[in-house]
Coordinates of C-alpha atoms in Angstrom, one line a residue:
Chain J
X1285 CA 120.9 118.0 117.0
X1286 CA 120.0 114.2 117.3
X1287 CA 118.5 112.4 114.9
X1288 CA 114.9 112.4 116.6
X1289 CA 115.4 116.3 116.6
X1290 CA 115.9 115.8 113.0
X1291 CA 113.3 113.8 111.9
X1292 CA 111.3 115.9 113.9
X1293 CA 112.1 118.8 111.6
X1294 CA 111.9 116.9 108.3
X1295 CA 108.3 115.8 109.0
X1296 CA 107.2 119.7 109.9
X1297 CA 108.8 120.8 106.5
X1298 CA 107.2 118.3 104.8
X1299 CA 103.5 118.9 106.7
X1300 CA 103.8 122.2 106.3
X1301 CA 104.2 122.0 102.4
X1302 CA 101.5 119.6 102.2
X1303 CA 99.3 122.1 104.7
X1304 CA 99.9 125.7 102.7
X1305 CA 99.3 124.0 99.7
X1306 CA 96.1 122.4 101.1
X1307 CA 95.0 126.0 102.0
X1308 CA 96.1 127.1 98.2
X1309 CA 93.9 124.3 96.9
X1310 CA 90.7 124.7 99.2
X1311 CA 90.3 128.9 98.5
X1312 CA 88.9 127.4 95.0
X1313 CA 86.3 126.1 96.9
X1314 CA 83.5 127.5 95.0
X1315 CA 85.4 129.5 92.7
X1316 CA 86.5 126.8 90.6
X1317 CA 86.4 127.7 86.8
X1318 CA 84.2 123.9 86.6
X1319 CA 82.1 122.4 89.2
X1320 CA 84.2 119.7 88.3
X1321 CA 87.6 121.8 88.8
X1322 CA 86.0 123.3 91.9
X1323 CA 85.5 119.2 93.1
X1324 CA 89.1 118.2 92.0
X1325 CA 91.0 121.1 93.7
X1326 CA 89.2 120.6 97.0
X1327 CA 89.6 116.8 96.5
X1328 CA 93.1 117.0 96.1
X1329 CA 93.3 119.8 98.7
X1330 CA 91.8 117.1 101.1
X1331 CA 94.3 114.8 100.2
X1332 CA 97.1 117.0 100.6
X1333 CA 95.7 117.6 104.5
X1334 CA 95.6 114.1 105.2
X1335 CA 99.5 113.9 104.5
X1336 CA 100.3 116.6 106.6
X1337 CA 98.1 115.4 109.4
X1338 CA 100.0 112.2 109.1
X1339 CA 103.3 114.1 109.4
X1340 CA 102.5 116.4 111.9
X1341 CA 101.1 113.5 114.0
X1342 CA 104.5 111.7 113.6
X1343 CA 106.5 115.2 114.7
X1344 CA 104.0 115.5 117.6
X1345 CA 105.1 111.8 118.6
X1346 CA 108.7 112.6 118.3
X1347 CA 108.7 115.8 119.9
X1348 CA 107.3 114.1 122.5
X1349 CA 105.5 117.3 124.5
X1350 CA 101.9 117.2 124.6
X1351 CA 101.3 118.8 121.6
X1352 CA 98.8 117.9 119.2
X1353 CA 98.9 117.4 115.4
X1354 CA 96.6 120.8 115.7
X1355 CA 98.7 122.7 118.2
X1356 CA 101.7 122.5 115.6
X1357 CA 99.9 123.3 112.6
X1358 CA 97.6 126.5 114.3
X1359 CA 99.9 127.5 116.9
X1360 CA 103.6 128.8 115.3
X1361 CA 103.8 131.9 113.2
X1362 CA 105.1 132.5 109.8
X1363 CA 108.7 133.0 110.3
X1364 CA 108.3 128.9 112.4
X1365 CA 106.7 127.4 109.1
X1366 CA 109.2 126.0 107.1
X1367 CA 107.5 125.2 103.8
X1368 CA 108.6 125.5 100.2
X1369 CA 108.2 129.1 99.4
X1370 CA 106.2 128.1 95.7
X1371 CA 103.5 126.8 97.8
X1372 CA 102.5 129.8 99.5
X1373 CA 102.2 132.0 96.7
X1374 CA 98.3 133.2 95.6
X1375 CA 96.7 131.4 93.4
X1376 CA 96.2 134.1 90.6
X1377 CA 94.2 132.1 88.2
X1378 CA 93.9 128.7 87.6
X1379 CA 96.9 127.9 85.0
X1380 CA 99.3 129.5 87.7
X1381 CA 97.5 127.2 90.0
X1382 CA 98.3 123.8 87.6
X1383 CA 101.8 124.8 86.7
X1384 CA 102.5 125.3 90.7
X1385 CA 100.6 121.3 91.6
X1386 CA 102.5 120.1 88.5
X1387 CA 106.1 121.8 89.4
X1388 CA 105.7 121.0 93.2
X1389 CA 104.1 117.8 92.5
X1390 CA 106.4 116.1 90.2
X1391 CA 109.2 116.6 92.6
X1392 CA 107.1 115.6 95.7
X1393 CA 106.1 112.5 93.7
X1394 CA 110.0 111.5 93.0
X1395 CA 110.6 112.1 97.1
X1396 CA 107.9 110.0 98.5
X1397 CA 108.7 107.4 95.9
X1398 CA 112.3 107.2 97.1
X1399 CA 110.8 107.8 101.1
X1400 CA 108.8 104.6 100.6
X1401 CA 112.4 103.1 100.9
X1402 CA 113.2 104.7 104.1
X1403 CA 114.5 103.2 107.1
X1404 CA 112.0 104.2 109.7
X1405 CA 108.7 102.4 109.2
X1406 CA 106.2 105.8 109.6
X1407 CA 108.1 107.6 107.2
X1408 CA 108.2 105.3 104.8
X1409 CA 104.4 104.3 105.4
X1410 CA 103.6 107.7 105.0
X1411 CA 105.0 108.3 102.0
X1412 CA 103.2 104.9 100.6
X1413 CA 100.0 106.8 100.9
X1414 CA 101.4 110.1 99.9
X1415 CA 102.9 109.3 96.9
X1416 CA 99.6 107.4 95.3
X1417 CA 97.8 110.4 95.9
X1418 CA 100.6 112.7 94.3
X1419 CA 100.6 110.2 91.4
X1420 CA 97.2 111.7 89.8
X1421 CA 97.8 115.0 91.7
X1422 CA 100.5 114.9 88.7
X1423 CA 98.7 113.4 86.3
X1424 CA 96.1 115.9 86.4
X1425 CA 97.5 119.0 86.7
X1426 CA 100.0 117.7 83.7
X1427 CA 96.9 117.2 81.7
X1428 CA 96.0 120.7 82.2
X1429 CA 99.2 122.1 81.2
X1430 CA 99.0 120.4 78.3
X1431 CA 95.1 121.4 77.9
X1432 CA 96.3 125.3 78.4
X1433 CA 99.8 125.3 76.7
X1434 CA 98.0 124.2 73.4
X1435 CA 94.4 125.8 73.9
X1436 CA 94.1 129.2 73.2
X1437 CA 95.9 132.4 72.9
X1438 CA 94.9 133.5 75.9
X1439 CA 95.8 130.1 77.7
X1440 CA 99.2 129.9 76.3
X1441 CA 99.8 133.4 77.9
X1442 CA 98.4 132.7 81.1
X1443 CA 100.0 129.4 81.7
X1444 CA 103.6 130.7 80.4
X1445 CA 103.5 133.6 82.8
X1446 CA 102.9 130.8 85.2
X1447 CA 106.1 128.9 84.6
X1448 CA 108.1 132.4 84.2
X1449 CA 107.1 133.4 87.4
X1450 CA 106.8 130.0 89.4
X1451 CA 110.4 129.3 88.0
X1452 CA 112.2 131.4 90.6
X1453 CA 111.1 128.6 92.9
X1454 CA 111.9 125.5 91.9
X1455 CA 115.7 124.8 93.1
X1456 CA 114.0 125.1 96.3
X1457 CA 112.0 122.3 96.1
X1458 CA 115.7 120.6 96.1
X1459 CA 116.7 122.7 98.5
X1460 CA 118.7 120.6 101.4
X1461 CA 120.4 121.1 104.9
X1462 CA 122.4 119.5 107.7
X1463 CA 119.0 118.0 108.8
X1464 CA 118.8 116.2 105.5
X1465 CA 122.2 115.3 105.4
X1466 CA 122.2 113.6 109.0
X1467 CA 118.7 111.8 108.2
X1468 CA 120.4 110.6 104.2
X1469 CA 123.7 109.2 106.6
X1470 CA 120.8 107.7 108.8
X1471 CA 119.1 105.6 106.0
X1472 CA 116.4 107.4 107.0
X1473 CA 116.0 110.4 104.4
X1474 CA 116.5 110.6 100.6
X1475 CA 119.1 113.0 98.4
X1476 CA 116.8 115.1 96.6
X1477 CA 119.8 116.4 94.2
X1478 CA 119.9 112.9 92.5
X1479 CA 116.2 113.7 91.8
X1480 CA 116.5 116.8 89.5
X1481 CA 117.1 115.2 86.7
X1482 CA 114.4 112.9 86.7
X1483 CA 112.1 116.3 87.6
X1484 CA 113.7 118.0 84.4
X1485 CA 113.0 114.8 82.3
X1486 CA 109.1 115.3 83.8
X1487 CA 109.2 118.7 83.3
X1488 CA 110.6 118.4 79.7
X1489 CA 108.1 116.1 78.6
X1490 CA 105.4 118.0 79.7
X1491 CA 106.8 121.4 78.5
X1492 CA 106.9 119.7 75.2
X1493 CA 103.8 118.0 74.5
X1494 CA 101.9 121.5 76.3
X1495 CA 104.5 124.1 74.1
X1496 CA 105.8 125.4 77.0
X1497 CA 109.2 127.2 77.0
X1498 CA 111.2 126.2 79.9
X1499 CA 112.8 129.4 81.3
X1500 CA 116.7 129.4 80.9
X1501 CA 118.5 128.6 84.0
X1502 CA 120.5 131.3 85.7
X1503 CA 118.0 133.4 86.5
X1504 CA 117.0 134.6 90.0
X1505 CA 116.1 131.3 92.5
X1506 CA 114.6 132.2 95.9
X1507 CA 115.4 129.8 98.5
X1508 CA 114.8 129.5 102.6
X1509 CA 111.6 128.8 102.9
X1510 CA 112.5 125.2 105.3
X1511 CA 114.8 128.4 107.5
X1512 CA 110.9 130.3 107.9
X1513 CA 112.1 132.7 105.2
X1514 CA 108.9 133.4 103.4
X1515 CA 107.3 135.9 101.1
X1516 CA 104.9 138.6 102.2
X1517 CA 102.3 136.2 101.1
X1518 CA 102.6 133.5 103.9
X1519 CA 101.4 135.7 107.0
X1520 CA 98.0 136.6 105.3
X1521 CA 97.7 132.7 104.3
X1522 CA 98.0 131.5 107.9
X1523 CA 96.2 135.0 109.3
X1524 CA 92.7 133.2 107.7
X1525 CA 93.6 129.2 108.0
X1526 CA 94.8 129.8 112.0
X1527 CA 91.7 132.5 112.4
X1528 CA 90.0 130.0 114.4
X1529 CA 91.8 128.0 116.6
X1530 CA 93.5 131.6 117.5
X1531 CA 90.1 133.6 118.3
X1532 CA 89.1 130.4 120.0
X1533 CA 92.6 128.4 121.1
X1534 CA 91.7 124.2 121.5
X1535 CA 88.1 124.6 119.9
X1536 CA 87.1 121.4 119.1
X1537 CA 84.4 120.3 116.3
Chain H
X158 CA 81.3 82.4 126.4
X159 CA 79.9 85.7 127.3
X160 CA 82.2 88.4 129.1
X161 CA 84.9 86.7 128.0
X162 CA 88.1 89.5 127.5
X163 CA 89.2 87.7 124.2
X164 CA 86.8 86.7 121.6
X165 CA 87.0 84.7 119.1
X166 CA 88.5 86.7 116.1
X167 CA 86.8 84.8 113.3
X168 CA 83.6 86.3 115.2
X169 CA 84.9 90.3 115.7
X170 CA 85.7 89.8 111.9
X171 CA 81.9 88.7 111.0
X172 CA 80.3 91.4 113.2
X173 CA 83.4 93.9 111.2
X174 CA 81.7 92.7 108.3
X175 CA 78.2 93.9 109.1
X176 CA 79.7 97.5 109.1
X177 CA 78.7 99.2 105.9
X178 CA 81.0 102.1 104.7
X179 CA 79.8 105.1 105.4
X180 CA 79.3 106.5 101.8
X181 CA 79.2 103.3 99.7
X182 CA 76.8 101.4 101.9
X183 CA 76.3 98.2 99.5
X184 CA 79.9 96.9 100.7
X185 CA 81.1 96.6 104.3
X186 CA 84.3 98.4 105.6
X187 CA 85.9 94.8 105.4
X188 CA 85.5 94.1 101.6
X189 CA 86.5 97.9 101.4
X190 CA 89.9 96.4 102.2
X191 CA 90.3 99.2 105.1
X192 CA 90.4 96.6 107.9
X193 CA 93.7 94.4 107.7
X194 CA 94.0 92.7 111.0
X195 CA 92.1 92.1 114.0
X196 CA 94.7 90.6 117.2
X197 CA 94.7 89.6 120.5
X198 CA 96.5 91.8 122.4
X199 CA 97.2 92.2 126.5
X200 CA 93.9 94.4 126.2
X201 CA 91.8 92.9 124.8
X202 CA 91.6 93.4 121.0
X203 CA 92.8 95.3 118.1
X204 CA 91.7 95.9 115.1
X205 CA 94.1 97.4 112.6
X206 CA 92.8 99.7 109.8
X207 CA 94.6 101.6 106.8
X208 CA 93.2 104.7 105.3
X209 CA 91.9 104.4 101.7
X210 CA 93.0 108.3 101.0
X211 CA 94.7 110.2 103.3
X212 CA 91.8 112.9 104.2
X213 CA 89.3 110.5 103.6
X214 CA 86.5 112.6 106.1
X215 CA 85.2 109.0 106.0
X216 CA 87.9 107.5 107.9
X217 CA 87.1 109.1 111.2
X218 CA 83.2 107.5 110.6
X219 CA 84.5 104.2 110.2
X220 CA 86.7 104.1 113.2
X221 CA 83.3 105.4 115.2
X222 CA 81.2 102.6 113.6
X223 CA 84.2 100.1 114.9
X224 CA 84.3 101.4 118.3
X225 CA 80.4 101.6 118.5
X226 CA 79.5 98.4 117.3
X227 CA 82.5 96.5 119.3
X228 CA 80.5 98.2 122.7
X229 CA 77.0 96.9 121.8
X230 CA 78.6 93.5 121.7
X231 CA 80.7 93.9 125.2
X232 CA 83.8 93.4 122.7
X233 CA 86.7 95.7 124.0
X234 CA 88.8 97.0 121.0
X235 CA 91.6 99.5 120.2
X236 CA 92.7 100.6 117.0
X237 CA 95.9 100.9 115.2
X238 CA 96.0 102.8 112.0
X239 CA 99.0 102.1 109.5
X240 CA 99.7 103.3 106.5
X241 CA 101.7 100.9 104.9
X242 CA 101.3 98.1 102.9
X243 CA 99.0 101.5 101.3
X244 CA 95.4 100.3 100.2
X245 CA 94.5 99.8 97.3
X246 CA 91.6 98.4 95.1
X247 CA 92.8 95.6 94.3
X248 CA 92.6 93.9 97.7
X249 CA 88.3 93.9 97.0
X250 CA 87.2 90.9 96.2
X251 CA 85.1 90.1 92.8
X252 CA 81.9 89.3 94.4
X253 CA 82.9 93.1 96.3
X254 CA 82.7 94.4 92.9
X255 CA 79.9 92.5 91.7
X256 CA 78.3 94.5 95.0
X257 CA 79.3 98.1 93.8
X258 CA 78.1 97.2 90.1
X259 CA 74.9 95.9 91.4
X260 CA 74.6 99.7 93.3
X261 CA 75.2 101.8 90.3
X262 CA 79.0 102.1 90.9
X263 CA 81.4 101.2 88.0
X264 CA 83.7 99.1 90.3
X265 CA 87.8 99.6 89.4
X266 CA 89.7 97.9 87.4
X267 CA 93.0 95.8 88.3
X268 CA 95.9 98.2 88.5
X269 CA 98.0 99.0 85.6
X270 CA 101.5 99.9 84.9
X271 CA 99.8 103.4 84.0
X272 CA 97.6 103.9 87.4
X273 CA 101.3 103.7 89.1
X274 CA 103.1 106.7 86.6
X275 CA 102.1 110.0 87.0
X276 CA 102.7 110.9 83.1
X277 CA 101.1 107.8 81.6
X278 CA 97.7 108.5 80.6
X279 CA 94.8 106.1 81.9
X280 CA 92.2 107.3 79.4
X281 CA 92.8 104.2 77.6
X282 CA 91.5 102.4 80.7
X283 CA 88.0 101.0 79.9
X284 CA 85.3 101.6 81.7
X285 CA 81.8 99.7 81.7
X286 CA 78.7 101.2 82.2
X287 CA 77.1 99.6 85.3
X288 CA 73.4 99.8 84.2
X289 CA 73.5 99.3 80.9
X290 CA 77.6 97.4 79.9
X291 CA 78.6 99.8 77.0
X292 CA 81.9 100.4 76.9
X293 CA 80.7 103.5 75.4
X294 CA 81.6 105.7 78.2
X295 CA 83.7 108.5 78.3
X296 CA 85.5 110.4 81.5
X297 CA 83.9 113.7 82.3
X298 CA 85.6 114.5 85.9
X299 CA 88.6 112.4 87.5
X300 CA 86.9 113.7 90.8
X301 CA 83.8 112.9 92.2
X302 CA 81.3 113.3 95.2
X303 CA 84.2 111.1 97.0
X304 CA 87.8 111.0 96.9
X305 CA 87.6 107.1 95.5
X306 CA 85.1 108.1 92.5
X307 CA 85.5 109.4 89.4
X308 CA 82.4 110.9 86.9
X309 CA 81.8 109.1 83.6
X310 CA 78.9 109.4 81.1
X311 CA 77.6 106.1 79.1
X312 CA 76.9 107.0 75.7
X313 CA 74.5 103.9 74.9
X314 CA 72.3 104.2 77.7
X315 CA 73.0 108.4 78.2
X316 CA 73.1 108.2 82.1
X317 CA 75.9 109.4 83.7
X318 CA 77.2 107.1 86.7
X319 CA 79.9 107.0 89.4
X320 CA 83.0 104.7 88.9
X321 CA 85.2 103.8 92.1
X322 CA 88.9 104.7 90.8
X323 CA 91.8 102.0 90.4
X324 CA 93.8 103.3 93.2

């Protein structure tokens, strides 16, 4: 592995969060619980596809094969995505899906702020743009924890389950390898394990203003999700977003 | 000097300037901020733009416009996107604002310590009603018919209006 092939892999795991989550976001399309939930969750779910197109642009670049932004996002199965394994999971109901934007969003916020100091110019560009748009992703899914954790009975319930069950993700979203390492000795990537704290210390404050009990660590993490190990969840996620450019490969609008 | 391969830039930039944005039509994609340079380049010339959001569906219709509008005036362009310095509101101008106010849109405030941290609330931020200057307004949806606009509701003149978002 050379560091291209490297920063070719970093940008795919980071588009294909950003992508999975989009597709998480946009199912509320006219379900939302508001018209002005419904608006938010497709705005940010816009957002969140604009960062992956960026990064899937770049990987496209690198790679260096004729393949499109498109091909790379449509064309690889489930076991070939290599996104954090809390994004793929079903939305349930709309506290699981704030607990899951706050929990992955705090800790993409804290990445993007430190890529903005990377040593290759796109990257760091990238995460410019990313991490302003995580900025209120964050803010407003915080604002809902709090909203739920100290609402009603039935809100504190629903947005507790979310954080028991969402837990069992979350050292994954720290989650390194040697493709990491190589890009950190490069100047090039960041070490997300100096970032937990500062997650905790978001998490914490949150938790506490919204009531929340943070689970206790030790309990069951599931991890591999930037190896293509997934839930059962991910194939039937990409079985309705690929539908299209499958049934009809390089359809164009 | 017609035909000429390498306009003058101080004229690409005025005929830049007659492009409206696509969904705020009262300002032009250059007091938007989204166009940073124009340059002369072996081919002719560039004009480099920056995204205001990253989806922005708009972005796609303002690179059109660009293209479009250089061909009616025989101008040969390309275009470079970059992402960084990232836009951001504060690069419009206060006659650009005086422009948005004057089309019903709140226009943003400077950017504060609080726009920048995800946990600090902006609620705080104040927020004049375009039509009628109460600060009487309260936030009803951080989201709007745009990525770059938020909902309020003025409680002195009871009209709910559009504000573009510090960003």
């Amino acid at each position: 592995m050379n560091t291209n092939d490297a920063l070719y892999t970093y940008c795919v795991r980071l588009a294909d969060t950003a992508v999975i989550l989009s597709q998480r976001f946009c199912e509320w399309c006219g379900h939302g619980p508001i018209l002005e939930e419904d608006i938010a969750m497709s705005n940010m779910g816009l957002d969140l596809i604009g960062q992956a197109r960026g990064f899937y642009a770049y990987a496209a670049a690198l790679e260096n094969k004729g393949r499109s932004e498109d091909d790379i996002a449509f064309h690889r199965n489930e076991r070939e995505f290599t996104n954090r394994c809390m994004v793929e999971q079903p939305n349930y109901d709309f506290a699981y899906t704030m607990v899951r934007s706050f929990l992955h969003g705090a800790a993409a916020y804290l990445q993007y702020r430190e890529l903005t100091k990377s040593g290759d110019e796109t990257v760091s560009g990238l995460a410019a743009k990313s991490l302003k748009e995580m900025t209120y992703h964050v803010r407003h899914s915080s604002e809902w924890l709090i909203r739920l954790g100290d609402g009603t009975d039935e809100s504190k319930v629903r947005v507790q389950n979310a954080v028991d069950d969402l837990w069992q993700f979350t050292d994954e979203l720290f989650e390194m390898d040697e493709v990491d390492q190589m890009l950190i000795r490069n100047g090039i990537a960041c070490d997300l394990t100096q970032l937990r704290q500062e997650w905790d210390q978001m998490v914490d404050e949150v938790f506490s203003k919204a009531g929340i009990t943070k689970p206790a660590p030790g309990g069951f993490q599931s991890k591999g999700g930037m190896k293509g190990m997934h839930s059962e969840h991910l194939g039937h996620l990409l079985s309705e977003m690929q539908f299209l450019q499958r049934a009809y490969p390089d359809a164009k609008w | 000097m017609s035909g000429s391969s390498h306009p003058d830039t101080a004229r690409i930039w005025d005929i830049l300037n007659e492009i409206p944005d696509p969904e705020v039509p009262a300002i032009s994609i250059v007091e938007l901020g989204v166009v940073r340079e124009v340059n002369r380049v072996e081919q002719g010339t560039e004009v480099v733009m920056t995204p205001t959001y990253s989806g922005c569906p708009a972005m796609k219709a303002m690179e059109d416009a660009v293209r479009e509008r250089m061909k009616e005036e025989g101008i040969e362009v390309s275009i470079r996107i970059v992402y960084k310095p990232a836009w951001t509101t504060d690069w419009m101008s206060e006659t650009t604002k005086a422009k948005l106010k004057a089309y019903g849109i709140a226009p943003p405030p400077k950017l504060t310590f609080e726009h920048l941290h995800p946990l600090s609330s902006t609620k705080g931020t104040e927020v004049k009603c375009p039509f009628c200057d109460s600060k009487q307004t309260r936030l009803t949806s951080q989201f709007g018919s745009t990525a770059c606009k938020a909902l309020y509701y003025c409680e002195g003149c009871q009209q709910p209006f559009e504000h573009f978002k510090c960003h």
